[in-house]
PDB file of C-alpha atoms in Angstrom:
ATOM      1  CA  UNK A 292       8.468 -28.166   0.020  1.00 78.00           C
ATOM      2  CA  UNK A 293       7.067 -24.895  -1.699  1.00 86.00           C
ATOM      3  CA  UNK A 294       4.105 -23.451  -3.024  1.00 89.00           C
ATOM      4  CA  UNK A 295       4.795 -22.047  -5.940  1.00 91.00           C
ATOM      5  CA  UNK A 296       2.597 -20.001  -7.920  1.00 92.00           C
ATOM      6  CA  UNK A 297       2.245 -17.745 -11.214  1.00 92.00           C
ATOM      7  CA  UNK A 298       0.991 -14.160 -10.792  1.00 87.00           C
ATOM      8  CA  UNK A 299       0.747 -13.804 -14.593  1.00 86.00           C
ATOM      9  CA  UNK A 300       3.017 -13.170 -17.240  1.00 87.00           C
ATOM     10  CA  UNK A 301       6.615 -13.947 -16.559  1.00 87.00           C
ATOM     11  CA  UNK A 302       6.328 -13.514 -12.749  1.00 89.00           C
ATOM     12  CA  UNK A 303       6.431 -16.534 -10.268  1.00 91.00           C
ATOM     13  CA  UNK A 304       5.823 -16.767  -6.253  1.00 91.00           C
ATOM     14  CA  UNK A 305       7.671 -19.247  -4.174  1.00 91.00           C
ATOM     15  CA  UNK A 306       6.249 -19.519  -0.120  1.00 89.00           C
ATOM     16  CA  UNK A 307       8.805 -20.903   1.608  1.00 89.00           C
ATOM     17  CA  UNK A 308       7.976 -21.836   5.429  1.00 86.00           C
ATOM     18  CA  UNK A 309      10.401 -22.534   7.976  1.00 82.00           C
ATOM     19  CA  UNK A 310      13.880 -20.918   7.212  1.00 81.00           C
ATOM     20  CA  UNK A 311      14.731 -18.118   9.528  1.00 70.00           C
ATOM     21  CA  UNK A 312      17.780 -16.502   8.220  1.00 75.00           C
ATOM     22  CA  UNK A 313      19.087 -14.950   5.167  1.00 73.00           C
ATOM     23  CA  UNK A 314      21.922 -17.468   3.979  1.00 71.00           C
ATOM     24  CA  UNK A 315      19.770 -20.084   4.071  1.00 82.00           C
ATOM     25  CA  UNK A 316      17.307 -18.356   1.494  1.00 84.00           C
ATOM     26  CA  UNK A 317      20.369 -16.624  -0.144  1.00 84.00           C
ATOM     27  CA  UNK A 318      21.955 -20.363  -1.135  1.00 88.00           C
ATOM     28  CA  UNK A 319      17.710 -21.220  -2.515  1.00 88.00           C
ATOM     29  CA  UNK A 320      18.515 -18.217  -4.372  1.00 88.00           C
ATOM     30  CA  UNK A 321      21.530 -19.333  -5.901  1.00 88.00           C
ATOM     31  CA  UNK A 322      20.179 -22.568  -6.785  1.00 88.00           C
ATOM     32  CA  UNK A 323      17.083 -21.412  -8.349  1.00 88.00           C
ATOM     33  CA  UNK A 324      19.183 -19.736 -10.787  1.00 86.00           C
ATOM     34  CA  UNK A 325      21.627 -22.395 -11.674  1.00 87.00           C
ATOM     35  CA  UNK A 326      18.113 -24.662 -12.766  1.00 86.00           C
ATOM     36  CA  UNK A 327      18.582 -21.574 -15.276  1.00 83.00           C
ATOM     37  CA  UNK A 328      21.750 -22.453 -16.412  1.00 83.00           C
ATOM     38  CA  UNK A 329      20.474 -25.069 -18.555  1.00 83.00           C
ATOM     39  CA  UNK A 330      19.415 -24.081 -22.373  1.00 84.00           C
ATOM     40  CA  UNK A 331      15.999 -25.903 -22.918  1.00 85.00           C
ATOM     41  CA  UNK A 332      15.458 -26.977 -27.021  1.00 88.00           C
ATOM     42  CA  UNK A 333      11.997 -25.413 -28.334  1.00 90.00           C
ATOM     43  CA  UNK A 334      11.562 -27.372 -31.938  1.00 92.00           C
ATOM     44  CA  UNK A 335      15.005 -28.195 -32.193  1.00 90.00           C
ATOM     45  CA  UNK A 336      16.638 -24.590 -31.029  1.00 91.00           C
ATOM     46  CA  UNK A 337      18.275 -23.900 -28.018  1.00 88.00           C
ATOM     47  CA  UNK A 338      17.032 -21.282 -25.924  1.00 88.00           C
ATOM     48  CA  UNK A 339      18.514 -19.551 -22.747  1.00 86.00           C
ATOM     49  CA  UNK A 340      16.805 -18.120 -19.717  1.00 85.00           C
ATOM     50  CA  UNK A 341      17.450 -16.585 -16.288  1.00 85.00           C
ATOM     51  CA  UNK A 342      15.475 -15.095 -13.285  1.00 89.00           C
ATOM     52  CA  UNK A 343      15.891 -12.255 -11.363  1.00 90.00           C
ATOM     53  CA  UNK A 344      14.796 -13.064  -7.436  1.00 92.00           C
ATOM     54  CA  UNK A 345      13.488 -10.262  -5.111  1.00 90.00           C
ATOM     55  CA  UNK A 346      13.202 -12.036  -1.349  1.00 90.00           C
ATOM     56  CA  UNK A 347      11.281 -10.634   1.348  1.00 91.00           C
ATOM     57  CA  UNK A 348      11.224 -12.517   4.672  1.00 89.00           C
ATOM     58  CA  UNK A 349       8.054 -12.745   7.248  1.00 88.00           C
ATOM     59  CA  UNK A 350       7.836 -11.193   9.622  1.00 88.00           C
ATOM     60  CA  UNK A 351      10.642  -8.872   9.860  1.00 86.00           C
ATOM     61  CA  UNK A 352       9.671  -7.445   5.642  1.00 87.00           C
ATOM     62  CA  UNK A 353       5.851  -7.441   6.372  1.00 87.00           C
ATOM     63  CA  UNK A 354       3.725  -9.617   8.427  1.00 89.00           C
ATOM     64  CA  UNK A 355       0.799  -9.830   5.708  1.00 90.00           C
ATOM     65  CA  UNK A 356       0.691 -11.499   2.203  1.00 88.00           C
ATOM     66  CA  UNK A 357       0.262  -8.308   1.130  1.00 90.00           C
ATOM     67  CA  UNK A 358       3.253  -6.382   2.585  1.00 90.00           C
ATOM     68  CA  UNK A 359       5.359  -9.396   1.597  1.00 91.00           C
ATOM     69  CA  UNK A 360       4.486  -9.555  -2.050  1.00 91.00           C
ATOM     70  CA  UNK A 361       4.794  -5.726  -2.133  1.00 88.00           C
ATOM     71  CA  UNK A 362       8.550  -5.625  -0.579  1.00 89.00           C
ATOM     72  CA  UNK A 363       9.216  -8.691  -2.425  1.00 90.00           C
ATOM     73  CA  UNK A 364       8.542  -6.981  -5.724  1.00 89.00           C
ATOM     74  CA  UNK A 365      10.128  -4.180  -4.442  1.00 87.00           C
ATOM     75  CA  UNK A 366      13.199  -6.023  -3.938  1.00 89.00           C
ATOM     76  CA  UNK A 367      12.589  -8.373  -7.738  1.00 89.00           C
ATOM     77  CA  UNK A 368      12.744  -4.285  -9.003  1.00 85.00           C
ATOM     78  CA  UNK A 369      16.119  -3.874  -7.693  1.00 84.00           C
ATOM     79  CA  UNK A 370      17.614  -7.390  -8.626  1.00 86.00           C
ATOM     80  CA  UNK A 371      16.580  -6.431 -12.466  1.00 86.00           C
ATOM     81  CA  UNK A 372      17.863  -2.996 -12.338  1.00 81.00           C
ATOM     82  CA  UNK A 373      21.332  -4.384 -10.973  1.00 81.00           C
ATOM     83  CA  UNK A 374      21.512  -6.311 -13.784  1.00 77.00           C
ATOM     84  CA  UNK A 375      19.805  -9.925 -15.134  1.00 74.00           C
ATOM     85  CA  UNK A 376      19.805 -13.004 -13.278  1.00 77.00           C
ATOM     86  CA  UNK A 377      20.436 -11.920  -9.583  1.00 85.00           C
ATOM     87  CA  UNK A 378      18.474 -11.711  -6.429  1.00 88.00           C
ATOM     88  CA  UNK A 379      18.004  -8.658  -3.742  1.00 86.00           C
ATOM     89  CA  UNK A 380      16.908  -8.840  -0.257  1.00 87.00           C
ATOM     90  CA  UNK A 381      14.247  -6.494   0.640  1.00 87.00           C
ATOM     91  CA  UNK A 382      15.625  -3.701   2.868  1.00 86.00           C
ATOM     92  CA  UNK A 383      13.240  -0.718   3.726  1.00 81.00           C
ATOM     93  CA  UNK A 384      15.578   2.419   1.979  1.00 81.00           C
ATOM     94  CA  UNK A 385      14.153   0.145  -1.196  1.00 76.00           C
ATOM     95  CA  UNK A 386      10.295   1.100   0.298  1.00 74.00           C
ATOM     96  CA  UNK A 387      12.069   4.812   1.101  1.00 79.00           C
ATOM     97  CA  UNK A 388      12.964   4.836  -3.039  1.00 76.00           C
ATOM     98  CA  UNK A 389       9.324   3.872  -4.515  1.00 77.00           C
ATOM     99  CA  UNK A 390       7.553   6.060  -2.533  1.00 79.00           C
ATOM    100  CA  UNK A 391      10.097   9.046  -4.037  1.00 83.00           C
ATOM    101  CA  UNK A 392       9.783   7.542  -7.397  1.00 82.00           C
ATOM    102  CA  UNK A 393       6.171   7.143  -7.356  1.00 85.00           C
ATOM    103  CA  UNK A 394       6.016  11.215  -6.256  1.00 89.00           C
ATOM    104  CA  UNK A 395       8.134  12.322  -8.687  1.00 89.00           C
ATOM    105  CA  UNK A 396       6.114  10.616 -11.389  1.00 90.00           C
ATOM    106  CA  UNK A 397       2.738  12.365  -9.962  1.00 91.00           C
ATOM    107  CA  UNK A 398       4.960  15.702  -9.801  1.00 92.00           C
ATOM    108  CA  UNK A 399       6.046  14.574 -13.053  1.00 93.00           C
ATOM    109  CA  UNK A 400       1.843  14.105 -14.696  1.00 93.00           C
ATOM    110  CA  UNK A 401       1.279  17.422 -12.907  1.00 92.00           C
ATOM    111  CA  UNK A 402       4.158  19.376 -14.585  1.00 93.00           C
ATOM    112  CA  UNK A 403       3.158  17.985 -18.341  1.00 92.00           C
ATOM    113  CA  UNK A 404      -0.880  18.627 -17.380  1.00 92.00           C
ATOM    114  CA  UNK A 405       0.126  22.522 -15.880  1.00 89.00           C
ATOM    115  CA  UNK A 406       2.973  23.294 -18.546  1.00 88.00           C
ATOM    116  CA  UNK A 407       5.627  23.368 -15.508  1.00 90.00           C
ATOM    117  CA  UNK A 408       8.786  22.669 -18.396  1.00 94.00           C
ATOM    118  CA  UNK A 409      10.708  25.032 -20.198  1.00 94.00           C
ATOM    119  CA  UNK A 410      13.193  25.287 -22.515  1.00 96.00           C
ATOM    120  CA  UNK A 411      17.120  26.595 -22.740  1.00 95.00           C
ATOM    121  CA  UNK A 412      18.826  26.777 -25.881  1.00 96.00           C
ATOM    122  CA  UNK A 413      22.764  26.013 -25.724  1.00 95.00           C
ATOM    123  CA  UNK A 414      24.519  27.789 -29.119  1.00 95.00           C
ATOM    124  CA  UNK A 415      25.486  25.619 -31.677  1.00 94.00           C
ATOM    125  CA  UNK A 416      28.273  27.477 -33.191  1.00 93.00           C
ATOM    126  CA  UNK A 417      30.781  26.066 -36.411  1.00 91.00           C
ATOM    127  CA  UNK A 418      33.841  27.275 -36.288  1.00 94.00           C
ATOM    128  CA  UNK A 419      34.892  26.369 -40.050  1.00 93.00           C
ATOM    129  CA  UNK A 420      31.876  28.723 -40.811  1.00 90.00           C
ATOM    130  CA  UNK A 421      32.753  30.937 -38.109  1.00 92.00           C
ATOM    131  CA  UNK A 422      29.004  31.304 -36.620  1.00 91.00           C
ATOM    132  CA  UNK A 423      26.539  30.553 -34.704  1.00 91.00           C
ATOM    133  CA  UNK A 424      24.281  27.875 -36.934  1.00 93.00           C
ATOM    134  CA  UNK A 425      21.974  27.173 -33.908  1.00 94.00           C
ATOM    135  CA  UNK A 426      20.453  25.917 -30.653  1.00 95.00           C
ATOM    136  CA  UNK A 427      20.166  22.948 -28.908  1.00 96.00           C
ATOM    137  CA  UNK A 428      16.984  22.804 -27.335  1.00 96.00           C
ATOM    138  CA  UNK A 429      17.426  21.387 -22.957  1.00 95.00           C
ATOM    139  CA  UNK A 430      14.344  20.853 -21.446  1.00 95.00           C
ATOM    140  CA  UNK A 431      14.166  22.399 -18.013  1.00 95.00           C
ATOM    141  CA  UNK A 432      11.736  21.359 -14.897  1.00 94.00           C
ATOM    142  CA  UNK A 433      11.168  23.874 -12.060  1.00 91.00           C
ATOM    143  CA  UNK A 434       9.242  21.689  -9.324  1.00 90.00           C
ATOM    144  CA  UNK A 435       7.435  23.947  -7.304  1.00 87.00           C
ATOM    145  CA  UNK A 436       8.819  22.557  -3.841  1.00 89.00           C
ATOM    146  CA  UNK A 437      12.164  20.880  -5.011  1.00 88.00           C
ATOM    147  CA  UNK A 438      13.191  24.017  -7.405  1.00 89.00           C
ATOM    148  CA  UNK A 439      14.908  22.917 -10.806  1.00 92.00           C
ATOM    149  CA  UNK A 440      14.803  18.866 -10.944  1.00 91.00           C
ATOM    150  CA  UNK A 441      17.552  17.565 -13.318  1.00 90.00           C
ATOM    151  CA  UNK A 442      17.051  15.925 -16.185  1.00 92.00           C
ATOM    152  CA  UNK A 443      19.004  12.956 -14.813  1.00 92.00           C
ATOM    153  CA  UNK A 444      16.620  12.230 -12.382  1.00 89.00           C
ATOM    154  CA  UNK A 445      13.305  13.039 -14.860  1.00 92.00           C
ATOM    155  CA  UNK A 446      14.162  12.051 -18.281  1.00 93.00           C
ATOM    156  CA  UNK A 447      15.004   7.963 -17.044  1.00 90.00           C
ATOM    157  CA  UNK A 448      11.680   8.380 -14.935  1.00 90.00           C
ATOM    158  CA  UNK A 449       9.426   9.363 -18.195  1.00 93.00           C
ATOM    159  CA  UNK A 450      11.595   6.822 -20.375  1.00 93.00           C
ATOM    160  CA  UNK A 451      10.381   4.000 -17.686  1.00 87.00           C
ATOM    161  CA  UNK A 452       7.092   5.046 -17.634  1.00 89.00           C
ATOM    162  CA  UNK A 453       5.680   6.423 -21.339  1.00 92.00           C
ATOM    163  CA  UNK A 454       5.561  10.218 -20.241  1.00 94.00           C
ATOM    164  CA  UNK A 455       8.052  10.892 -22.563  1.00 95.00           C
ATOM    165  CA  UNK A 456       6.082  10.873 -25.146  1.00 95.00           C
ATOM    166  CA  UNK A 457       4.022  14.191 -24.584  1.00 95.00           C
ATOM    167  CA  UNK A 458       7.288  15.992 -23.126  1.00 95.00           C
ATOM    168  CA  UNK A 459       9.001  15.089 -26.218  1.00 95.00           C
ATOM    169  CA  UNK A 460       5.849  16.431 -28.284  1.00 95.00           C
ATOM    170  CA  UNK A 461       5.977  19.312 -26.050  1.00 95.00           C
ATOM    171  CA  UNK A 462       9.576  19.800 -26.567  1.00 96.00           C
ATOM    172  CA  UNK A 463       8.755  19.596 -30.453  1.00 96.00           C
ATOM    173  CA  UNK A 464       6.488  22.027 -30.678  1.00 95.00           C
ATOM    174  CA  UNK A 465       7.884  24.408 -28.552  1.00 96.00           C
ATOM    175  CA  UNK A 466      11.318  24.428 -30.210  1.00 96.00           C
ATOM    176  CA  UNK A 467      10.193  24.617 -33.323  1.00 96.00           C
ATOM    177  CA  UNK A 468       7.708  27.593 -32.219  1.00 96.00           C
ATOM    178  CA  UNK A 469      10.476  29.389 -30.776  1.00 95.00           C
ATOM    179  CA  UNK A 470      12.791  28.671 -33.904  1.00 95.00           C
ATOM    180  CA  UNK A 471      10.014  30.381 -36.352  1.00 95.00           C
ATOM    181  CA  UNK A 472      11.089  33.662 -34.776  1.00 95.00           C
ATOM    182  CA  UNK A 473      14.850  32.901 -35.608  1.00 94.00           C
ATOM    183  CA  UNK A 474      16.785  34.071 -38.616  1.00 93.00           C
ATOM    184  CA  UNK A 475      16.613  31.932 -41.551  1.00 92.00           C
ATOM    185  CA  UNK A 476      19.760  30.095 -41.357  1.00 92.00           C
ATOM    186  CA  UNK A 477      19.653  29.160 -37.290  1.00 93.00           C
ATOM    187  CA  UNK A 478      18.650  26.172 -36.880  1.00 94.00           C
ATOM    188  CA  UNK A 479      16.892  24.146 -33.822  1.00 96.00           C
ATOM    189  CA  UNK A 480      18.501  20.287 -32.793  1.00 95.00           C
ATOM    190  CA  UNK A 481      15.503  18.871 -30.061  1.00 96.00           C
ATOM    191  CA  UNK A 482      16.846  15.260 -28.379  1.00 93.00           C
ATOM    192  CA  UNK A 483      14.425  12.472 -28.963  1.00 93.00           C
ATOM    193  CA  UNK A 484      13.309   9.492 -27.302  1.00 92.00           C
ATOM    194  CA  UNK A 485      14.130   6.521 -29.382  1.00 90.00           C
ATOM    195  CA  UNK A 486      10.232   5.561 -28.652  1.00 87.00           C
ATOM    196  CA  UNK A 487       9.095   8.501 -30.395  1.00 86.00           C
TER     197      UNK A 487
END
């Protein structure tokens, strides 16, 4: 007694009508993803699958198909970060987090566009040689409102959404350009992304 449909991709929408509280759609939940539990055989091999559920209830989560299907993927967001195969309930701190996330990756366009980053070298120093060999090169952000945003919070941000590709070229190229000025035998490490 569902209408289920397919947004595209691997992403599916089930309309429920009629069920008012949260254990009832919690227990749908949790047998949606035992009908995962089951390997299916493709051409003879056995493959396994799960879903992750993000629930968002009328009217009390949104009172629109839009609102719903927004906190409702806001919620499917959460379910996969916690790990694979679960569900999350919508709550509105989730609503509170994208609109943060979503500023901090405009802040974030705006710093690589303006040339907001810089760079701190940590010493690199071997004691069997009894020197300093070189730097590390830490990319630094100074937000213009927040003041210095840590890399924590930036670097898993610009993983998630490809911008870490022109910091890391940035990071590159200054490194490297401040390294020319170095003695001959100091060198320069730079952390990459593993999609660079």
């Amino acid at each position: 007694d569902a209408l289920i449909a397919r947004l595209g991709g691997d992403e599916f929408v089930i309309l429920i009508d009629g069920i008012d509280d949260k254990a009832s759609l919690g227990n749908i939940a949790d047998g949606l993803q035992r009908s995962f539990d089951r390997p299916l055989s493709i051409n003879g091999q056995a493959a396994t699958c799960g879903a992750s559920i993000g629930i968002a209830m009328a009217p009390v989560d949104g009172e629109d198909g839009t609102t719903l299907m927004r906190n409702a993927d806001l919620a499917l967001y959460r379910a996969k970060h916690e790990g694979k195969a679960g569900y999350h309930f919508f709550e509105p701190a989730l609503d509170e987090a994208a609109r943060r996330r979503r500023q901090l990756e405009l802040d974030l366009r705006a710093a690589i566009k303006d040339g907001s980053f810089e760079l701190q070298f940590q010493p690199l120093y071997s004691l069997s040689e009894k020197r300093l060999t070189g730097f590390e090169a830490l990319i630094r952000w100074n937000h213009p409102t927040r003041g210095r945003v840590s890399p924590v919070e930036f670097i898993p941000l610009a993983e998630e959404t490809g911008l870490i590709i022109p910091i890391g070229e940035w990071v590159l190229r200054e490194a490297c350009h401040q390294a020319s000025t170095w003695p001959k035998d100091v060198s320069v490490a730079v952390n990459v992304s593993p999609k660079q």
